[in-house]
XYZ file of C-alpha atoms in Angstrom:
381
model
C 0.000 0.000 0.000
C 2.913 2.390 0.616
C 3.588 4.975 -2.012
C 6.689 7.110 -1.786
C 7.860 10.242 -3.536
C 9.211 9.539 -6.990
C 12.908 10.144 -7.541
C 12.059 12.075 -10.696
C 10.640 14.919 -8.594
C 13.502 15.074 -6.121
C 13.505 18.422 -4.374
C 16.999 18.653 -2.925
C 17.617 22.382 -2.756
C 21.193 22.225 -3.994
C 20.907 19.633 -6.752
C 20.047 21.668 -9.806
C 20.162 20.213 -13.292
C 23.616 18.679 -12.908
C 22.741 16.494 -9.888
C 22.765 13.215 -11.768
C 26.018 14.024 -13.567
C 27.753 15.132 -10.364
C 25.795 13.878 -7.323
C 25.965 16.098 -4.285
C 26.940 14.615 -0.908
C 23.271 14.647 0.124
C 22.216 12.694 -2.939
C 25.027 10.190 -2.391
C 23.725 9.502 1.104
C 20.204 9.243 -0.278
C 21.329 6.676 -2.850
C 23.133 4.737 -0.142
C 20.051 4.882 2.076
C 17.853 3.654 -0.762
C 20.142 0.663 -1.266
C 19.931 -0.206 2.433
C 16.172 0.305 2.345
C 15.747 -2.018 -0.623
C 17.754 -4.692 1.148
C 15.641 -4.414 4.281
C 18.550 -2.996 6.294
C 16.432 -0.299 7.876
C 18.760 0.778 10.681
C 21.498 1.513 8.168
C 18.925 3.238 5.955
C 17.878 5.513 8.828
C 21.486 6.463 9.487
C 22.090 7.326 5.829
C 18.802 9.231 5.455
C 19.683 11.286 8.540
C 23.048 12.206 7.033
C 21.301 13.263 3.823
C 18.802 15.336 5.831
C 21.622 17.042 7.697
C 23.080 18.109 4.349
C 19.743 19.089 2.802
C 17.217 19.884 5.560
C 14.700 21.352 3.108
C 13.774 18.161 1.268
C 10.317 16.769 2.123
C 11.183 13.628 0.199
C 14.067 12.829 2.524
C 11.942 13.252 5.618
C 9.190 11.089 4.132
C 11.637 8.309 3.295
C 13.206 8.607 6.733
C 9.748 8.209 8.225
C 9.109 5.057 6.192
C 12.386 3.538 7.419
C 11.470 4.365 11.011
C 8.032 2.814 10.432
C 9.656 -0.400 9.219
C 11.561 -0.479 12.514
C 8.284 0.163 14.396
C 9.753 3.382 15.778
C 6.466 5.131 15.263
C 7.078 8.342 17.225
C 10.216 9.021 15.187
C 8.320 8.155 12.016
C 5.520 10.597 12.823
C 8.052 13.335 13.544
C 9.716 12.775 10.157
C 6.386 12.722 8.294
C 5.302 15.972 9.976
C 8.553 17.625 8.949
C 7.894 16.490 5.379
C 4.422 18.040 5.569
C 5.777 21.275 6.995
C 8.020 21.576 3.944
C 5.347 20.474 1.455
C 1.906 20.946 3.053
C -0.160 19.858 0.044
C 1.660 16.568 -0.600
C -0.438 13.477 0.048
C 2.233 10.836 0.715
C 3.394 11.868 4.198
C -0.208 12.454 5.253
C -1.096 8.961 4.078
C 1.915 7.503 5.875
C 0.807 9.233 9.074
C -2.528 7.481 8.634
C -0.746 4.131 8.329
C 1.127 4.717 11.585
C -2.045 5.583 13.465
C -3.796 2.576 11.927
C -1.008 0.286 13.140
C -1.251 1.858 16.588
C -5.017 1.361 16.665
C -5.771 5.082 16.804
C -8.635 4.919 14.301
C -9.940 8.517 14.562
C -6.505 9.992 13.857
C -5.899 7.454 11.107
C -9.201 8.390 9.446
C -8.367 12.095 9.674
C -4.964 11.581 8.056
C -6.342 9.424 5.246
C -9.085 11.966 4.549
C -6.498 14.738 4.320
C -4.477 12.628 1.880
C -7.597 12.096 -0.242
C -8.238 15.845 -0.350
C -4.664 16.429 -1.469
C -4.720 13.684 -4.110
C -8.263 12.461 -4.839
C -7.068 10.237 -7.714
C -4.727 8.127 -5.585
C -6.304 4.875 -4.446
C -4.172 4.008 -1.406
C -5.658 6.521 1.054
C -9.126 5.234 0.170
C -7.958 1.707 0.979
C -6.573 2.895 4.310
C -9.765 4.760 5.120
C -11.814 1.723 4.133
C -9.865 -0.358 6.650
C -10.590 2.207 9.342
C -14.315 2.105 8.572
C -14.236 -1.702 8.583
C -12.559 -1.787 11.996
C -15.079 0.744 13.286
C -17.977 -1.409 12.116
C -19.260 1.156 9.608
C -19.688 -1.353 6.786
C -21.581 0.894 4.404
C -18.845 3.521 4.573
C -16.180 0.820 4.249
C -17.790 -0.644 1.126
C -18.203 2.776 -0.438
C -14.589 3.740 0.267
C -13.127 0.452 -0.955
C -15.148 0.793 -4.165
C -13.595 4.213 -4.727
C -10.139 2.664 -4.367
C -11.046 -0.114 -6.808
C -12.365 2.415 -9.306
C -9.066 4.281 -9.176
C -6.888 1.158 -9.369
C -8.750 -2.023 -10.370
C -5.442 -3.954 -10.436
C -4.796 -3.515 -6.703
C -5.729 -6.580 -4.656
C -5.854 -4.768 -1.298
C -9.145 -2.857 -1.688
C -10.795 -5.909 -3.275
C -9.809 -7.974 -0.252
C -11.072 -5.256 2.070
C -14.362 -5.093 0.208
C -14.665 -8.877 0.409
C -14.135 -8.748 4.181
C -16.792 -6.063 4.390
C -19.274 -8.251 2.514
C -18.544 -11.062 4.989
C -19.444 -8.739 7.863
C -22.670 -7.896 6.032
C -23.482 -11.581 5.580
C -23.157 -11.384 1.793
C -21.055 -14.506 1.469
C -21.581 -15.215 -2.241
C -20.533 -11.683 -3.140
C -17.624 -11.907 -0.708
C -16.322 -15.058 -2.419
C -16.513 -13.458 -5.860
C -14.744 -10.329 -4.634
C -11.973 -12.154 -2.794
C -11.423 -14.427 -5.793
C -10.878 -11.294 -7.892
C -8.209 -10.220 -5.395
C -6.574 -13.636 -5.740
C -6.630 -13.344 -9.539
C -4.544 -10.199 -9.144
C -2.289 -11.542 -6.385
C -2.371 -15.324 -6.323
C -0.283 -15.552 -3.151
C -2.229 -13.075 -1.031
C -2.069 -14.933 2.272
C -4.965 -13.198 3.968
C -7.224 -13.608 0.938
C -6.882 -17.390 1.064
C -7.497 -17.376 4.814
C -10.649 -15.311 4.365
C -11.817 -17.631 1.597
C -11.269 -20.658 3.832
C -13.260 -19.050 6.631
C -16.175 -18.314 4.307
C -16.260 -21.907 3.081
C -16.212 -23.108 6.681
C -19.218 -20.895 7.433
C -21.011 -22.330 4.415
C -20.178 -25.901 5.392
C -18.238 -26.544 2.174
C -15.597 -28.776 3.721
C -13.571 -29.696 0.642
C -13.242 -26.108 -0.562
C -12.449 -24.978 2.972
C -9.738 -27.625 3.314
C -8.199 -26.682 -0.031
C -8.153 -22.966 0.757
C -6.812 -23.564 4.253
C -4.065 -25.870 2.973
C -2.798 -23.220 0.578
C -3.135 -20.565 3.280
C -0.860 -22.655 5.498
C 1.664 -22.969 2.660
C 1.617 -19.212 2.192
C 1.897 -18.407 5.887
C 4.845 -20.795 6.205
C 6.622 -19.334 3.177
C 5.898 -15.646 3.901
C 9.119 -15.236 5.936
C 11.063 -17.414 3.483
C 9.955 -15.187 0.619
C 11.214 -12.052 2.332
C 14.525 -13.712 3.216
C 15.009 -15.047 -0.315
C 14.186 -11.694 -1.923
C 16.515 -9.889 0.452
C 19.289 -12.394 -0.278
C 19.233 -11.830 -4.037
C 19.172 -8.071 -3.509
C 22.307 -8.369 -1.422
C 23.910 -11.043 -3.639
C 22.773 -10.301 -7.211
C 25.377 -12.649 -8.707
C 24.429 -15.693 -6.622
C 22.705 -18.196 -8.898
C 21.703 -20.447 -6.017
C 20.023 -17.517 -4.329
C 17.813 -17.014 -7.392
C 17.189 -20.748 -7.540
C 16.022 -20.714 -3.911
C 13.788 -17.702 -4.564
C 12.260 -19.556 -7.486
C 11.462 -22.504 -5.218
C 9.536 -20.194 -2.901
C 7.701 -18.567 -5.809
C 6.732 -21.982 -7.133
C 5.377 -23.098 -3.752
C 3.255 -19.925 -3.751
C 1.967 -20.624 -7.298
C 3.679 -17.570 -8.732
C 4.633 -19.490 -11.844
C 5.736 -16.593 -14.042
C 7.962 -15.232 -11.266
C 9.381 -18.711 -10.654
C 10.222 -19.178 -14.343
C 11.860 -15.744 -14.595
C 13.879 -16.334 -11.433
C 15.095 -19.782 -12.511
C 16.127 -18.311 -15.849
C 18.109 -15.657 -13.982
C 19.832 -18.403 -12.006
C 20.651 -20.246 -15.234
C 22.024 -17.093 -16.846
C 24.421 -16.774 -13.921
C 25.291 -20.480 -13.720
C 24.434 -22.367 -16.942
C 25.614 -25.678 -15.452
C 23.424 -25.486 -12.339
C 21.390 -28.656 -12.875
C 18.887 -27.956 -10.103
C 17.929 -24.632 -11.693
C 17.229 -26.329 -15.022
C 15.235 -29.035 -13.264
C 13.245 -26.482 -11.263
C 12.527 -24.512 -14.434
C 11.147 -27.711 -15.950
C 9.086 -28.346 -12.839
C 7.612 -24.833 -13.048
C 6.615 -25.393 -16.679
C 5.276 -28.838 -15.797
C 3.056 -27.347 -13.062
C 1.503 -25.114 -15.712
C 0.874 -27.998 -18.097
C 3.575 -26.792 -20.507
C 4.953 -30.234 -21.216
C 7.359 -29.588 -24.089
C 9.184 -26.652 -22.419
C 9.294 -28.755 -19.262
C 10.949 -31.633 -21.105
C 13.485 -29.302 -22.695
C 14.431 -27.940 -19.273
C 14.652 -31.430 -17.765
C 16.946 -32.443 -20.634
C 19.160 -29.439 -19.903
C 19.283 -30.555 -16.279
C 20.522 -33.966 -17.440
C 23.107 -32.315 -19.666
C 24.462 -30.664 -16.541
C 24.031 -33.763 -14.367
C 23.260 -37.025 -16.156
C 22.560 -38.790 -12.868
C 19.807 -36.489 -11.630
C 17.216 -39.172 -10.970
C 14.257 -36.856 -10.528
C 14.839 -35.331 -13.976
C 14.835 -38.813 -15.538
C 11.624 -39.644 -13.712
C 9.888 -36.439 -14.770
C 10.895 -36.854 -18.409
C 9.330 -40.305 -18.255
C 6.168 -38.756 -16.813
C 6.118 -36.144 -19.597
C 6.311 -38.800 -22.304
C 3.424 -40.693 -20.727
C 1.362 -37.497 -20.514
C 2.049 -36.829 -24.192
C 1.300 -40.511 -24.946
C 4.308 -40.696 -27.203
C 7.818 -42.183 -27.247
C 6.996 -44.668 -24.510
C 10.227 -46.486 -25.254
C 12.067 -43.340 -24.187
C 9.761 -43.052 -21.191
C 10.704 -46.590 -20.216
C 14.410 -45.823 -20.545
C 14.186 -42.763 -18.288
C 11.974 -44.515 -15.735
C 14.403 -47.431 -15.516
C 17.296 -44.997 -15.167
C 15.515 -43.155 -12.341
C 15.005 -46.323 -10.275
C 18.579 -47.405 -10.945
C 19.894 -44.083 -9.664
C 17.473 -43.824 -6.724
C 16.296 -47.365 -5.962
C 14.570 -46.497 -2.690
C 12.247 -43.798 -4.056
C 8.720 -45.214 -4.171
C 7.497 -42.550 -6.601
C 10.008 -43.587 -9.250
C 8.944 -47.221 -9.008
C 5.345 -46.074 -9.361
C 6.220 -44.253 -12.597
C 7.993 -47.345 -13.917
C 5.066 -49.646 -13.065
C 2.596 -47.404 -14.917
C 4.757 -47.324 -18.054
C 5.321 -51.081 -17.970
C 1.571 -51.643 -17.649
C 0.979 -49.491 -20.721
C 3.615 -51.386 -22.704
C 2.332 -54.790 -21.583
C 5.472 -55.629 -19.591
C 3.491 -57.337 -16.865
C 6.330 -59.045 -14.998
C 8.353 -55.845 -14.750
C 5.228 -53.883 -13.849
C 4.462 -56.303 -11.003
C 8.043 -56.121 -9.751
C 7.905 -52.306 -9.816
C 4.613 -52.281 -7.876
C 6.116 -54.508 -5.208
C 9.102 -52.194 -4.907
C 6.843 -49.146 -4.789
C 4.788 -50.662 -1.964
C 7.841 -51.788 -0.030
C 9.500 -48.370 -0.084
C 6.241 -46.476 0.465
C 5.656 -48.454 3.655
C 9.100 -47.644 5.063
């Protein structure tokens, strides 16, 4: 929800037109602070922002960014002080007013939060985020009509933002409009597939409706998301700090894939491969991401690349065999890869299961029976 001042409208008093060609000391500290901020190193960001402020005390942008860094550290009094200084320098700018509203919302001071969000809306009536913040205030206050109206304004201004859709869905739940709530929350999930709270809310609605299977499915994915939320932040921070670490991108891709962010997973695995073309696990994971999307041929190509890097990667052999069976073609090749997988990893029940299915299809009954026995034996261990 946070929106910060754009760098293109930087207001450092001493920068002038040559700032980018010859950065001033204040801008250098700002750039350093931004790097720390992006990496999630907020204490270092605060220190650098403060040095920039000392050199250019007339920049509302610096104070606003300093306030955001303090907010990330939950140092809310310091954050409010910085935001107010930004407002004093630029009284008709919406961002610091909105950020003040966020602080009060986090502190549970709903009247002050509402006042700040309303001021931000007056200053920038075409910006959706203050409407979303105000909608959350109304929802917490139990004013569901006002909440719905405010969330709808946010959606009108930015229909691609999942936050107001989720808020509106929660409002409909409070009003007992469960069918409409499901539709609205599903729209939020279409925009942000790994919105943790959206899946939780969906699970709760299905529980209320007695739809056990849908509730279980939504709750299972919610648990996956809640477990991987901290992993996602750590993985993203790692690649920001180590942009040349292929394994870091590979690990980030694994988290994206678990959260069903397939396009992000594919892009991240490709980044890992660009940094380390012989990293077999990255090629395999790229294939797995394609496979999850039903893109069988790209999946097979990636699995083959994994085997080029590591010919004894059993799981890649197994998955190529599965791909051939799904395509219902080249079952002789499927058989070869399935046999190779069980040779390389003879205690993996899943690989024996793949082999038994292929042997059944090819009429190799004795081998199929042997594979089933192995599958059962290792599955029971």
